[in-house]
């Protein structure tokens, strides 16, 4: 009896433990177990390759709502004609095969499943330039898909796109570009999968600003295109981006140094020709410009379809620097036209236009008044003896004959400097024949100077003095002619300076007037 009672008690206790365990299990059923059971039931017998349209009426189009939000414009590659963007992609569609009743699963209305377990649309970036992986699908999007109890799928994922873009670098660095990102299904035609855009903005305050480019606007447009491969059209969603280059970097590193080089070219025309450094300065500026272009070639877009305005500007500056070197050489040639040996004739037309007409207009100081003794029309000195007594003719030329038997002749000639600073005081020539040494006759003195045999009588001495005065007058005329050519060089220098200022300013304005400087 005791054994029977013990066994009965043991059975009662065992049954009570089972009842308590069952009650506790019902009271403490975890939510994860319901989700596990829900996912197991949804995927049981489910084929992820089956198109969701099979659960719809044939008259109803299967639609995928596609949206994109740009969070960063990473880079714009001028050479490779492509842009790199970081985006948030949004895709929504409905699959009736993935529905359930929340009451059967402890009120669960939303679950998250990997894209490898369910059907996903093959919406790709048509104009992708990414050679490593396709721009869409599981190879691009690695986040899970959110599914609600009515079968609505939401797939949100961050990713990076590399897309092609036709860049026009004509107005570099003040250029604007229009690039597109074209998304659509690669295998499903429009009657099987229709792509439409969502109502969310493409650009928000989440956008991270690029250091070189500004994203001005972005808008989406739905297109339907017919391709040669298929009988039915395909729908796609095209995102149009308008971007603008920020030119501040290029202004400080490409344009301002070039303007400084241009200023150095203009300063070359202000350097005096007699300094001997004008040609060196022009050649140095030309070499500096060539080296500068070589160093900055990496910053210019490598595009053979359109030549950038900045490149045209550089070529124009190079040509202007070369022309300034040629003008400098021409001015130096004019400056040294008369070497001081003989008179070099100057055309009356050149003299009348540049010296008499242009010089006053350029506010240049006039030449020395000693030109009154110079025959400008025939470009040779006068030979009249009365010029000896004319101060305006001989300036500071003095001839002293100290007696007929003193055997000493003293000649002093000085050409005053012109007010314009062109002329220089000439050396004083005082050949003296001292009576303390072996005396020379008048005829010998005249023969040494003029090559004329003069005898001792006074008329012969007067003739020798006339010849001597003509010799020094000719020297003075040569000096005046030399100063005249140098004055012409000064006039040409001023003219070339003004012409190059006008040319460089005009060329710069004409080149960049084609661009709207919207900085």
Short mmCIF file of N, CA, C and O in Angstrom, two decimals, residues 325-378:
data_model
loop_
_atom_site.label_atom_id
_atom_site.label_comp_id
_atom_site.label_asym_id
_atom_site.label_seq_id
_atom_site.Cartn_x
_atom_site.Cartn_y
_atom_site.Cartn_z
N UNK A 325 58.83 90.86 -77.35
CA UNK A 325 60.27 90.66 -77.56
C UNK A 325 60.70 91.19 -78.92
O UNK A 325 61.76 91.83 -79.05
N UNK A 326 59.88 90.95 -79.94
CA UNK A 326 60.19 91.48 -81.27
C UNK A 326 60.16 93.01 -81.26
O UNK A 326 61.03 93.66 -81.86
N UNK A 327 59.17 93.60 -80.58
CA UNK A 327 59.10 95.05 -80.50
C UNK A 327 60.31 95.62 -79.75
O UNK A 327 60.85 96.67 -80.13
N UNK A 328 60.75 94.93 -78.72
CA UNK A 328 61.93 95.38 -77.97
C UNK A 328 63.17 95.36 -78.86
O UNK A 328 63.98 96.30 -78.84
N UNK A 329 63.32 94.30 -79.62
CA UNK A 329 64.47 94.23 -80.54
C UNK A 329 64.41 95.34 -81.58
O UNK A 329 65.45 95.94 -81.93
N UNK A 330 63.23 95.66 -82.07
CA UNK A 330 63.10 96.72 -83.06
C UNK A 330 63.44 98.08 -82.45
O UNK A 330 64.13 98.90 -83.07
N UNK A 331 62.98 98.31 -81.22
CA UNK A 331 63.28 99.58 -80.56
C UNK A 331 64.78 99.72 -80.31
O UNK A 331 65.37 100.79 -80.51
N UNK A 332 65.42 98.63 -79.90
CA UNK A 332 66.87 98.67 -79.69
C UNK A 332 67.61 98.91 -81.00
O UNK A 332 68.65 99.59 -81.03
N UNK A 333 67.10 98.38 -82.08
CA UNK A 333 67.71 98.62 -83.39
C UNK A 333 67.60 100.09 -83.77
O UNK A 333 68.56 100.69 -84.29
N UNK A 334 66.45 100.71 -83.50
CA UNK A 334 66.29 102.14 -83.77
C UNK A 334 67.20 102.96 -82.85
O UNK A 334 67.81 103.95 -83.26
N UNK A 335 67.29 102.52 -81.59
CA UNK A 335 68.11 103.27 -80.62
C UNK A 335 69.58 103.31 -81.05
O UNK A 335 70.27 104.32 -80.87
N UNK A 336 70.06 102.23 -81.61
CA UNK A 336 71.46 102.14 -82.04
C UNK A 336 71.61 102.31 -83.56
O UNK A 336 72.59 101.84 -84.13
N UNK A 337 70.66 102.96 -84.17
CA UNK A 337 70.70 103.13 -85.63
C UNK A 337 71.90 103.97 -86.04
O UNK A 337 72.57 103.69 -87.04
N UNK A 338 72.16 105.03 -85.29
CA UNK A 338 73.31 105.89 -85.57
C UNK A 338 74.39 105.57 -84.56
O UNK A 338 74.28 105.91 -83.39
N UNK A 339 75.48 104.93 -85.01
CA UNK A 339 76.53 104.57 -84.06
C UNK A 339 77.43 105.73 -83.68
O UNK A 339 78.36 105.55 -82.89
N UNK A 340 77.21 106.91 -84.24
CA UNK A 340 78.04 108.07 -83.93
C UNK A 340 79.21 108.26 -84.86
O UNK A 340 80.11 109.04 -84.56
N UNK A 341 79.19 107.62 -86.02
CA UNK A 341 80.28 107.74 -87.00
C UNK A 341 79.90 108.70 -88.11
O UNK A 341 80.69 109.56 -88.52
N UNK A 342 78.69 108.56 -88.60
CA UNK A 342 78.22 109.44 -89.67
C UNK A 342 76.72 109.63 -89.50
O UNK A 342 76.08 108.95 -88.70
N UNK A 343 76.18 110.54 -90.26
CA UNK A 343 74.74 110.83 -90.19
C UNK A 343 73.97 109.75 -90.94
O UNK A 343 74.31 109.41 -92.08
N UNK A 344 72.95 109.19 -90.29
CA UNK A 344 72.06 108.22 -90.92
C UNK A 344 70.77 108.94 -91.28
O UNK A 344 70.06 109.42 -90.40
N UNK A 345 70.48 109.06 -92.57
CA UNK A 345 69.29 109.83 -92.97
C UNK A 345 68.01 109.22 -92.40
O UNK A 345 67.85 108.01 -92.32
N UNK A 346 67.10 110.05 -91.99
CA UNK A 346 65.79 109.65 -91.49
C UNK A 346 64.73 110.19 -92.44
O UNK A 346 64.80 111.33 -92.89
N UNK A 347 63.76 109.35 -92.74
CA UNK A 347 62.71 109.76 -93.66
C UNK A 347 61.94 110.95 -93.10
O UNK A 347 61.59 110.96 -91.92
N UNK A 348 61.71 111.97 -93.93
CA UNK A 348 60.93 113.11 -93.44
C UNK A 348 59.53 112.71 -92.96
O UNK A 348 58.99 113.31 -92.04
N UNK A 349 58.96 111.67 -93.60
CA UNK A 349 57.64 111.21 -93.17
C UNK A 349 57.70 110.63 -91.76
O UNK A 349 56.83 110.91 -90.93
N UNK A 350 58.72 109.82 -91.50
CA UNK A 350 58.89 109.24 -90.17
C UNK A 350 59.15 110.33 -89.14
O UNK A 350 58.56 110.35 -88.06
N UNK A 351 60.04 111.25 -89.50
CA UNK A 351 60.36 112.34 -88.58
C UNK A 351 59.14 113.22 -88.31
O UNK A 351 58.87 113.58 -87.17
N UNK A 352 58.40 113.54 -89.34
CA UNK A 352 57.25 114.41 -89.16
C UNK A 352 56.13 113.77 -88.38
O UNK A 352 55.46 114.42 -87.57
N UNK A 353 55.93 112.44 -88.58
CA UNK A 353 54.81 111.77 -87.91
C UNK A 353 55.14 111.44 -86.46
O UNK A 353 54.39 111.78 -85.54
N UNK A 354 56.27 110.78 -86.24
CA UNK A 354 56.59 110.29 -84.90
C UNK A 354 57.15 111.39 -84.01
O UNK A 354 56.77 111.50 -82.84
N UNK A 355 58.07 112.19 -84.53
CA UNK A 355 58.75 113.15 -83.67
C UNK A 355 57.95 114.44 -83.52
O UNK A 355 57.82 114.98 -82.42
N UNK A 356 57.40 114.94 -84.61
CA UNK A 356 56.71 116.22 -84.55
C UNK A 356 55.23 116.08 -84.17
O UNK A 356 54.67 117.02 -83.61
N UNK A 357 54.61 114.92 -84.50
CA UNK A 357 53.17 114.77 -84.24
C UNK A 357 52.90 113.89 -83.02
O UNK A 357 52.16 114.28 -82.10
N UNK A 358 53.49 112.68 -82.99
CA UNK A 358 53.18 111.73 -81.93
C UNK A 358 53.83 112.10 -80.60
O UNK A 358 53.24 111.88 -79.55
N UNK A 359 55.04 112.65 -80.65
CA UNK A 359 55.73 112.98 -79.40
C UNK A 359 54.94 113.96 -78.53
O UNK A 359 54.79 113.74 -77.32
N UNK A 360 54.41 115.05 -79.07
CA UNK A 360 53.59 115.93 -78.22
C UNK A 360 52.32 115.25 -77.71
O UNK A 360 51.88 115.51 -76.58
N UNK A 361 51.73 114.37 -78.56
CA UNK A 361 50.52 113.68 -78.10
C UNK A 361 50.82 112.71 -76.96
O UNK A 361 49.96 112.48 -76.09
N UNK A 362 52.02 112.16 -76.94
CA UNK A 362 52.42 111.23 -75.89
C UNK A 362 53.00 111.93 -74.67
O UNK A 362 53.49 111.27 -73.76
N UNK A 363 52.98 113.24 -74.65
CA UNK A 363 53.46 114.04 -73.53
C UNK A 363 54.95 113.84 -73.28
O UNK A 363 55.40 113.81 -72.14
N UNK A 364 55.73 113.74 -74.36
CA UNK A 364 57.17 113.59 -74.23
C UNK A 364 57.83 114.96 -74.30
O UNK A 364 57.37 115.84 -75.02
N UNK A 365 58.91 115.12 -73.57
CA UNK A 365 59.64 116.39 -73.59
C UNK A 365 60.26 116.61 -74.96
O UNK A 365 60.77 115.66 -75.58
N UNK A 366 60.25 117.84 -75.47
CA UNK A 366 60.81 118.10 -76.81
C UNK A 366 62.32 117.96 -76.81
O UNK A 366 62.98 117.95 -75.77
N UNK A 367 62.86 117.89 -78.03
CA UNK A 367 64.30 117.78 -78.19
C UNK A 367 64.97 119.13 -77.91
O UNK A 367 64.32 120.16 -77.78
N UNK A 368 66.31 119.14 -77.86
CA UNK A 368 67.08 120.35 -77.60
C UNK A 368 66.88 121.39 -78.69
O UNK A 368 66.71 121.05 -79.86
N UNK A 369 66.90 122.67 -78.38
CA UNK A 369 66.73 123.72 -79.40
C UNK A 369 67.87 123.80 -80.41
O UNK A 369 67.74 124.50 -81.39
N UNK A 370 68.98 123.10 -80.18
CA UNK A 370 70.10 123.17 -81.11
C UNK A 370 69.78 122.58 -82.46
O UNK A 370 70.60 122.63 -83.37
N UNK A 371 68.58 122.02 -82.60
CA UNK A 371 68.17 121.49 -83.89
C UNK A 371 68.00 122.57 -84.94
O UNK A 371 67.86 122.29 -86.12
N UNK A 372 67.99 123.83 -84.52
CA UNK A 372 67.80 124.91 -85.48
C UNK A 372 68.95 125.01 -86.47
O UNK A 372 68.80 125.56 -87.55
N UNK A 373 70.13 124.49 -86.08
CA UNK A 373 71.27 124.52 -86.99
C UNK A 373 71.36 123.28 -87.85
O UNK A 373 72.31 123.11 -88.59
N UNK A 374 70.33 122.39 -87.75
CA UNK A 374 70.37 121.12 -88.47
C UNK A 374 69.34 121.16 -89.59
O UNK A 374 68.19 121.56 -89.40
N UNK A 375 69.79 120.78 -90.78
CA UNK A 375 68.91 120.78 -91.94
C UNK A 375 68.08 119.51 -91.92
O UNK A 375 68.53 118.43 -92.33
N UNK A 376 66.87 119.63 -91.37
CA UNK A 376 66.03 118.45 -91.21
C UNK A 376 65.54 117.93 -92.55
O UNK A 376 65.39 116.73 -92.75
N UNK A 377 65.33 118.82 -93.48
CA UNK A 377 64.78 118.39 -94.76
C UNK A 377 65.76 117.53 -95.53
O UNK A 377 65.40 116.56 -96.16
N UNK A 378 67.08 117.94 -95.49
CA UNK A 378 68.07 117.21 -96.25
C UNK A 378 68.94 116.32 -95.38
O UNK A 378 69.84 115.64 -95.87
#
